Amino acid sequence: MAANANEQTQEELILSFLSESGGDYTSGEALSSKLGLSRTAVWKHVEALRAKGYRIEAVSARGYRLVEVPDRLTSLEVGPLLDTRDLGRTIHHHESLPSTNEKAFRMAQDGARHGEVVVAEQQTAGKGRRGRTWVSPPGLNLYFSAILRPGLPPQRAPELTLVAAVALAESLRDAGVEAAIKWPNDVHIDGLKVAGILTELSAEPERVHFVIVGVGVNLNSQAEHFPEELRATATSLSLALGQPVHRARFAASLWTRLEEWLDLYLDTGFDAVRARWKALSSTLGQDVLVRTDRQELRGRAEDIDPSGALLVRTAEGSLERVLAGDVEQLRPRR
Ligand code: BTN
């Protein structure tokens, strides 16, 4: 693994040298002296980059030129587009992981810092809420987990999921679709799920050690990429827009939004997030069926309380507080 990590750094360095020279050629000699590598080693790295989809022209006596950058989610593609202080400044990029949440959780236990992000091109065991799986085919979508060390008491950590939902819905709106939040933290376009959030926590009674905010966004999946049973309920940004989505640009926009909302939340508290969440919600005002681990509940989704729990008014007139569950909207808002 250490050799791989090292190789990745060399490849990233080669790419940044090549991007710095714009469309001009960089000689093999210049690259090998900058990197302290032999010309053969530079060539091998260039070949490895080509295998990953970078188009690098090589002309004898002139050197190398970067012609095309693939749609990938390494720091090299996302970094220049980012407008954040911490979030995504360190990206741990993987071709394939069972789950970015699991990886980020272990890294946080080992001391990874606030704002570090784990990204995978593919997940083989992507985790959804309530024990479900998150379908994560390679190279199409965005699957990441952000490591946050927010200095909050553990009981306030669930609010971070709503912070992320607001950022997610806003960045999808920035991309040109009418995204809405379905309680607790699904993001929908025209009633079809486009993104989900899985927040996991490590804490002691008084103090959060870290929070992992895991987000999956269907960016370029087409109908055939969804399993049969999801086709009627899932969508992607690309399906909604009718055109391919530049994943690195979307990731940079989302992380920028996420850090803005996180800063506001940590500075001023939950009120502004709650107000924005309510404005973006497709659940409030709806007749709903809520399924929790213990019960099924029907009523009108009236509000979310200061901690993000759903308040449901039943036919009998009582107001029930639901902390976790799934919501089925029984008829569209009038
Ligand atoms: C849900 O709506 O059920 C939540 C889905 C969360 C999926 C993301 S993909 C990146 C991160 N890693 C995981 O294993 N899960 C989250």
GROMACS .gro file of C-alpha atoms and ligand atoms in nm:
model
  350
    1MET     CA    1   0.000   0.000   0.000
    2ALA     CA    2   0.284   0.240   0.084
    3ALA     CA    3   0.430   0.198  -0.267
    4ASN     CA    4   0.090   0.278  -0.419
    5ALA     CA    5   0.043   0.588  -0.209
    6ASN     CA    6   0.388   0.704  -0.311
    7GLU     CA    7   0.322   0.637  -0.678
    8GLN     CA    8   0.001   0.835  -0.661
    9THR     CA    9   0.193   1.133  -0.527
   10GLN     CA   10   0.444   1.114  -0.810
   11GLU     CA   11   0.163   1.094  -1.064
   12GLU     CA   12  -0.009   1.390  -0.907
   13LEU     CA   13   0.314   1.586  -0.918
   14ILE     CA   14   0.364   1.505  -1.284
   15LEU     CA   15   0.012   1.617  -1.359
   16SER     CA   16   0.050   1.941  -1.170
   17PHE     CA   17   0.377   2.021  -1.349
   18LEU     CA   18   0.210   1.947  -1.682
   19SER     CA   19  -0.098   2.158  -1.596
   20GLU     CA   20   0.120   2.446  -1.481
   21SER     CA   21   0.277   2.468  -1.824
   22GLY     CA   22  -0.066   2.505  -1.983
   23GLY     CA   23  -0.067   2.371  -2.337
   24ASP     CA   24   0.314   2.384  -2.365
   25TYR     CA   25   0.551   2.091  -2.362
   26THR     CA   26   0.755   2.004  -2.055
   27SER     CA   27   1.074   1.815  -2.129
   28GLY     CA   28   1.127   1.471  -1.981
   29GLU     CA   29   1.455   1.599  -1.844
   30ALA     CA   30   1.283   1.887  -1.658
   31LEU     CA   31   1.030   1.645  -1.511
   32SER     CA   32   1.294   1.398  -1.398
   33SER     CA   33   1.501   1.666  -1.231
   34LYS     CA   34   1.197   1.824  -1.061
   35LEU     CA   35   1.087   1.485  -0.930
   36GLY     CA   36   1.430   1.337  -0.868
   37LEU     CA   37   1.339   1.040  -1.087
   38SER     CA   38   1.503   0.873  -1.385
   39ARG     CA   39   1.358   0.944  -1.732
   40THR     CA   40   1.238   0.582  -1.744
   41ALA     CA   41   1.054   0.624  -1.413
   42VAL     CA   42   0.885   0.941  -1.545
   43TRP     CA   43   0.780   0.752  -1.858
   44LYS     CA   44   0.630   0.471  -1.648
   45HIS     CA   45   0.426   0.720  -1.448
   46VAL     CA   46   0.306   0.885  -1.769
   47GLU     CA   47   0.197   0.544  -1.895
   48ALA     CA   48   0.012   0.479  -1.570
   49LEU     CA   49  -0.164   0.814  -1.602
   50ARG     CA   50  -0.266   0.737  -1.960
   51ALA     CA   51  -0.411   0.410  -1.838
   52LYS     CA   52  -0.629   0.618  -1.602
   53GLY     CA   53  -0.762   0.828  -1.887
   54TYR     CA   54  -0.526   1.128  -1.896
   55ARG     CA   55  -0.432   1.216  -2.254
   56ILE     CA   56  -0.064   1.304  -2.246
   57GLU     CA   57   0.114   1.370  -2.571
   58ALA     CA   58   0.483   1.279  -2.594
   59VAL     CA   59   0.694   1.432  -2.870
   60SER     CA   60   1.063   1.353  -2.896
   61ALA     CA   61   1.295   1.647  -2.830
   62ARG     CA   62   1.004   1.849  -2.689
   63GLY     CA   63   0.864   1.642  -2.404
   64TYR     CA   64   0.517   1.588  -2.259
   65ARG     CA   65   0.196   1.787  -2.291
   66LEU     CA   66  -0.132   1.737  -2.103
   67VAL     CA   67  -0.413   1.732  -2.358
   68GLU     CA   68  -0.714   1.607  -2.165
   69VAL     CA   69  -0.800   1.544  -1.800
   70PRO     CA   70  -1.053   1.268  -1.728
   71ASP     CA   71  -1.359   1.310  -1.512
   72ARG     CA   72  -1.210   1.182  -1.188
   73LEU     CA   73  -1.231   1.294  -0.829
   74THR     CA   74  -0.872   1.323  -0.714
   75SER     CA   75  -0.738   1.641  -0.555
   76LEU     CA   76  -0.587   1.726  -0.889
   77GLU     CA   77  -0.929   1.765  -1.053
   78VAL     CA   78  -1.128   1.892  -0.755
   79GLY     CA   79  -0.866   2.104  -0.576
   80PRO     CA   80  -0.844   2.393  -0.825
   81LEU     CA   81  -1.226   2.428  -0.823
   82LEU     CA   82  -1.263   2.431  -0.443
   83ASP     CA   83  -1.339   2.742  -0.246
   84THR     CA   84  -1.304   2.599   0.106
   85ARG     CA   85  -1.075   2.647   0.402
   86ASP     CA   86  -1.065   2.287   0.533
   87LEU     CA   87  -1.322   2.070   0.364
   88GLY     CA   88  -1.176   1.863   0.083
   89ARG     CA   89  -0.834   2.025   0.110
   90THR     CA   90  -0.709   1.671   0.175
   91ILE     CA   91  -0.877   1.413  -0.046
   92HIS     CA   92  -0.812   1.043   0.004
   93HIS     CA   93  -0.911   0.910  -0.335
   94HIS     CA   94  -0.969   0.538  -0.397
   95GLU     CA   95  -1.065   0.348  -0.710
   96SER     CA   96  -1.275   0.112  -0.504
   97LEU     CA   97  -1.370   0.077  -0.139
   98PRO     CA   98  -1.630  -0.130   0.039
   99SER     CA   99  -1.761   0.193   0.196
  100THR     CA  100  -1.612   0.543   0.225
  101ASN     CA  101  -1.786   0.580   0.563
  102GLU     CA  102  -1.607   0.278   0.704
  103LYS     CA  103  -1.273   0.393   0.569
  104ALA     CA  104  -1.323   0.749   0.700
  105PHE     CA  105  -1.429   0.616   1.040
  106ARG     CA  106  -1.107   0.415   1.075
  107MET     CA  107  -0.899   0.709   0.953
  108ALA     CA  108  -1.064   0.940   1.204
  109GLN     CA  109  -0.992   0.689   1.481
  110ASP     CA  110  -0.630   0.702   1.367
  111GLY     CA  111  -0.624   1.082   1.393
  112ALA     CA  112  -0.731   1.219   1.053
  113ARG     CA  113  -0.808   1.590   1.074
  114HIS     CA  114  -1.127   1.792   1.044
  115GLY     CA  115  -1.220   1.841   0.678
  116GLU     CA  116  -1.037   1.542   0.533
  117VAL     CA  117  -1.252   1.365   0.278
  118VAL     CA  118  -1.253   1.004   0.157
  119VAL     CA  119  -1.376   0.960  -0.201
  120ALA     CA  120  -1.425   0.639  -0.397
  121GLU     CA  121  -1.494   0.595  -0.766
  122GLN     CA  122  -1.687   0.282  -0.669
  123GLN     CA  123  -1.818   0.123  -0.349
  124THR     CA  124  -1.867  -0.249  -0.323
  125ALA     CA  125  -2.064  -0.235   0.002
  126GLY     CA  126  -2.194   0.123   0.015
  127LYS     CA  127  -2.404   0.168   0.328
  128GLY     CA  128  -2.745   0.333   0.332
  129ARG     CA  129  -2.964   0.424   0.626
  130ARG     CA  130  -3.142   0.159   0.825
  131GLY     CA  131  -2.913  -0.124   0.711
  132ARG     CA  132  -2.976  -0.073   0.340
  133THR     CA  133  -2.709  -0.068   0.069
  134TRP     CA  134  -2.617   0.228  -0.148
  135VAL     CA  135  -2.574   0.125  -0.511
  136SER     CA  136  -2.235   0.266  -0.614
  137PRO     CA  137  -2.127   0.177  -0.969
  138PRO     CA  138  -1.778   0.290  -1.081
  139GLY     CA  139  -1.690   0.625  -1.233
  140LEU     CA  140  -2.042   0.769  -1.261
  141ASN     CA  141  -2.141   0.933  -0.935
  142LEU     CA  142  -2.013   1.091  -0.616
  143TYR     CA  143  -1.953   0.884  -0.303
  144PHE     CA  144  -1.766   1.055  -0.022
  145SER     CA  145  -1.732   1.078   0.354
  146ALA     CA  146  -1.620   1.393   0.529
  147ILE     CA  147  -1.444   1.371   0.863
  148LEU     CA  148  -1.572   1.648   1.092
  149ARG     CA  149  -1.453   1.742   1.438
  150PRO     CA  150  -1.715   2.002   1.524
  151GLY     CA  151  -1.675   2.033   1.903
  152LEU     CA  152  -2.044   1.963   1.973
  153PRO     CA  153  -2.217   1.769   2.249
  154PRO     CA  154  -2.324   1.429   2.109
  155GLN     CA  155  -2.697   1.504   2.130
  156ARG     CA  156  -2.652   1.784   1.876
  157ALA     CA  157  -2.465   1.571   1.622
  158PRO     CA  158  -2.783   1.469   1.430
  159GLU     CA  159  -2.823   1.835   1.333
  160LEU     CA  160  -2.519   1.792   1.109
  161THR     CA  161  -2.723   1.564   0.883
  162LEU     CA  162  -2.964   1.851   0.823
  163VAL     CA  163  -2.673   2.086   0.759
  164ALA     CA  164  -2.554   1.842   0.490
  165ALA     CA  165  -2.904   1.803   0.343
  166VAL     CA  166  -2.937   2.180   0.303
  167ALA     CA  167  -2.595   2.204   0.133
  168LEU     CA  168  -2.682   1.911  -0.092
  169ALA     CA  169  -3.020   2.047  -0.202
  170GLU     CA  170  -2.868   2.389  -0.266
  171SER     CA  171  -2.581   2.256  -0.476
  172LEU     CA  172  -2.825   2.050  -0.683
  173ARG     CA  173  -3.035   2.365  -0.731
  174ASP     CA  174  -2.720   2.551  -0.834
  175ALA     CA  175  -2.676   2.281  -1.098
  176GLY     CA  176  -3.020   2.366  -1.235
  177VAL     CA  177  -3.278   2.126  -1.087
  178GLU     CA  178  -3.565   2.169  -0.839
  179ALA     CA  179  -3.417   1.956  -0.562
  180ALA     CA  180  -3.610   1.914  -0.237
  181ILE     CA  181  -3.538   1.749   0.097
  182LYS     CA  182  -3.749   1.459   0.210
  183TRP     CA  183  -3.729   1.407   0.585
  184PRO     CA  184  -3.496   1.316   0.737
  185ASN     CA  185  -3.222   1.357   0.480
  186ASP     CA  186  -3.305   1.223   0.138
  187VAL     CA  187  -3.277   1.463  -0.150
  188HIS     CA  188  -3.524   1.428  -0.433
  189ILE     CA  189  -3.586   1.567  -0.779
  190ASP     CA  190  -3.949   1.542  -0.894
  191GLY     CA  191  -4.021   1.293  -0.617
  192LEU     CA  192  -3.732   1.061  -0.714
  193LYS     CA  193  -3.435   1.006  -0.486
  194VAL     CA  194  -3.109   1.153  -0.616
  195ALA     CA  195  -2.896   1.161  -0.300
  196GLY     CA  196  -2.872   1.031   0.055
  197ILE     CA  197  -2.673   1.103   0.368
  198LEU     CA  198  -2.545   0.863   0.632
  199THR     CA  199  -2.401   1.028   0.940
  200GLU     CA  200  -2.201   0.823   1.189
  201LEU     CA  201  -2.065   0.932   1.521
  202SER     CA  202  -1.789   0.854   1.766
  203ALA     CA  203  -1.845   1.017   2.103
  204GLU     CA  204  -1.828   0.992   2.478
  205PRO     CA  205  -2.115   1.122   2.694
  206GLU     CA  206  -1.999   1.485   2.698
  207ARG     CA  207  -1.803   1.516   2.378
  208VAL     CA  208  -1.805   1.422   2.012
  209HIS     CA  209  -1.476   1.274   1.899
  210PHE     CA  210  -1.568   1.298   1.533
  211VAL     CA  211  -1.860   1.276   1.296
  212ILE     CA  212  -1.851   1.106   0.958
  213VAL     CA  213  -2.089   1.264   0.710
  214GLY     CA  214  -2.125   1.020   0.421
  215VAL     CA  215  -2.298   1.139   0.106
  216GLY     CA  216  -2.396   0.954  -0.209
  217VAL     CA  217  -2.520   1.156  -0.507
  218ASN     CA  218  -2.637   0.995  -0.830
  219LEU     CA  219  -2.475   1.224  -1.083
  220ASN     CA  220  -2.440   1.030  -1.407
  221SER     CA  221  -2.623   0.702  -1.345
  222GLN     CA  222  -2.867   0.616  -1.621
  223ALA     CA  223  -3.172   0.393  -1.579
  224GLU     CA  224  -2.974   0.078  -1.661
  225HIS     CA  225  -2.728   0.148  -1.379
  226PHE     CA  226  -3.002   0.120  -1.117
  227PRO     CA  227  -3.119  -0.223  -1.008
  228GLU     CA  228  -3.468  -0.305  -1.133
  229GLU     CA  229  -3.629  -0.245  -0.794
  230LEU     CA  230  -3.498   0.114  -0.773
  231ARG     CA  231  -3.588   0.229  -1.125
  232ALA     CA  232  -3.926   0.369  -1.031
  233THR     CA  233  -3.797   0.563  -0.730
  234ALA     CA  234  -3.441   0.677  -0.810
  235THR     CA  235  -3.294   0.931  -1.048
  236SER     CA  236  -2.969   1.111  -1.122
  237LEU     CA  237  -2.877   1.471  -1.184
  238SER     CA  238  -2.783   1.381  -1.539
  239LEU     CA  239  -3.121   1.218  -1.603
  240ALA     CA  240  -3.293   1.529  -1.470
  241LEU     CA  241  -3.078   1.769  -1.674
  242GLY     CA  242  -3.060   1.559  -1.990
  243GLN     CA  243  -2.683   1.598  -2.009
  244PRO     CA  244  -2.368   1.457  -1.845
  245VAL     CA  245  -2.251   1.608  -1.518
  246HIS     CA  246  -1.891   1.712  -1.447
  247ARG     CA  247  -1.835   1.529  -1.121
  248ALA     CA  248  -1.533   1.724  -0.996
  249ARG     CA  249  -1.718   2.053  -1.046
  250PHE     CA  250  -2.020   1.921  -0.858
  251ALA     CA  251  -1.805   1.789  -0.571
  252ALA     CA  252  -1.629   2.124  -0.538
  253SER     CA  253  -1.959   2.312  -0.534
  254LEU     CA  254  -2.110   2.078  -0.274
  255TRP     CA  255  -1.810   2.090  -0.042
  256THR     CA  256  -1.799   2.467  -0.068
  257ARG     CA  257  -2.169   2.489   0.026
  258LEU     CA  258  -2.121   2.233   0.302
  259GLU     CA  259  -1.842   2.429   0.464
  260GLU     CA  260  -2.039   2.756   0.438
  261TRP     CA  261  -2.342   2.603   0.612
  262LEU     CA  262  -2.124   2.426   0.867
  263ASP     CA  263  -1.949   2.751   0.957
  264LEU     CA  264  -2.280   2.934   0.992
  265TYR     CA  265  -2.421   2.651   1.205
  266LEU     CA  266  -2.119   2.637   1.435
  267ASP     CA  267  -2.112   3.018   1.470
  268THR     CA  268  -2.481   3.091   1.515
  269GLY     CA  269  -2.659   2.765   1.603
  270PHE     CA  270  -2.925   2.554   1.436
  271ASP     CA  271  -3.195   2.816   1.366
  272ALA     CA  272  -3.076   2.932   1.023
  273VAL     CA  273  -3.022   2.571   0.910
  274ARG     CA  274  -3.366   2.471   1.035
  275ALA     CA  275  -3.531   2.761   0.854
  276ARG     CA  276  -3.352   2.679   0.528
  277TRP     CA  277  -3.426   2.308   0.569
  278LYS     CA  278  -3.795   2.390   0.605
  279ALA     CA  279  -3.790   2.610   0.295
  280LEU     CA  280  -3.629   2.326   0.095
  281SER     CA  281  -3.852   2.052   0.238
  282SER     CA  282  -4.104   1.857   0.032
  283THR     CA  283  -4.229   1.676   0.343
  284LEU     CA  284  -4.379   1.952   0.555
  285GLY     CA  285  -4.748   2.012   0.497
  286GLN     CA  286  -4.789   1.664   0.349
  287ASP     CA  287  -5.002   1.375   0.467
  288VAL     CA  288  -4.749   1.108   0.550
  289LEU     CA  289  -4.706   0.751   0.662
  290VAL     CA  290  -4.401   0.726   0.889
  291ARG     CA  291  -4.241   0.388   0.953
  292THR     CA  292  -4.010   0.364   1.251
  293ASP     CA  293  -3.851   0.058   1.408
  294ARG     CA  294  -4.141   0.040   1.653
  295GLN     CA  295  -4.450   0.172   1.479
  296GLU     CA  296  -4.634   0.309   1.178
  297LEU     CA  297  -4.782   0.651   1.210
  298ARG     CA  298  -5.018   0.845   0.982
  299GLY     CA  299  -5.076   1.216   0.993
  300ARG     CA  300  -4.982   1.558   0.861
  301ALA     CA  301  -4.609   1.644   0.874
  302GLU     CA  302  -4.635   1.976   1.052
  303ASP     CA  303  -4.285   2.087   1.142
  304ILE     CA  304  -3.938   1.983   1.247
  305ASP     CA  305  -3.847   2.066   1.604
  306PRO     CA  306  -3.527   2.246   1.708
  307SER     CA  307  -3.333   1.918   1.699
  308GLY     CA  308  -3.458   1.808   1.357
  309ALA     CA  309  -3.721   1.555   1.472
  310LEU     CA  310  -4.035   1.538   1.255
  311LEU     CA  311  -4.358   1.654   1.421
  312VAL     CA  312  -4.661   1.468   1.289
  313ARG     CA  313  -5.021   1.569   1.371
  314THR     CA  314  -5.235   1.255   1.381
  315ALA     CA  315  -5.603   1.233   1.286
  316GLU     CA  316  -5.679   1.221   1.660
  317GLY     CA  317  -5.510   1.558   1.700
  318SER     CA  318  -5.200   1.455   1.896
  319LEU     CA  319  -4.856   1.580   1.794
  320GLU     CA  320  -4.606   1.295   1.764
  321ARG     CA  321  -4.232   1.348   1.759
  322VAL     CA  322  -4.037   1.113   1.527
  323LEU     CA  323  -3.662   1.097   1.562
  324ALA     CA  324  -3.577   0.834   1.300
  325GLY     CA  325  -3.773   0.653   1.033
  326ASP     CA  326  -3.890   0.649   0.674
  327VAL     CA  327  -4.156   0.876   0.538
  328GLU     CA  328  -4.399   0.795   0.261
  329GLN     CA  329  -4.577   1.099   0.127
  330LEU     CA  330  -4.940   1.002   0.082
  331ARG     CA  331  -5.044   1.270  -0.163
  332PRO     CA  332  -4.877   1.564  -0.327
  333ARG     CA  333  -4.881   1.902  -0.160
  334ARG     CA  334  -5.166   2.118  -0.284
  335BTN     C1  335  -2.937   0.673   0.252
  335BTN     O1  336  -3.009   0.751   0.192
  335BTN     O2  337  -2.976   0.560   0.284
  335BTN     C2  338  -2.796   0.716   0.286
  335BTN     C3  339  -2.702   0.680   0.176
  335BTN     C4  340  -2.559   0.724   0.204
  335BTN     C5  341  -2.462   0.672   0.100
  335BTN     C6  342  -2.325   0.729   0.113
  335BTN     S1  343  -2.225   0.693  -0.027
  335BTN     C7  344  -2.083   0.752   0.056
  335BTN     C8  345  -2.095   0.708   0.200
  335BTN     N1  346  -2.038   0.575   0.219
  335BTN     C9  347  -2.130   0.485   0.249
  335BTN     O3  348  -2.108   0.364   0.267
  335BTN     N2  349  -2.251   0.544   0.257
  335BTN    C10  350  -2.244   0.685   0.232
   0.00000   0.00000   0.00000
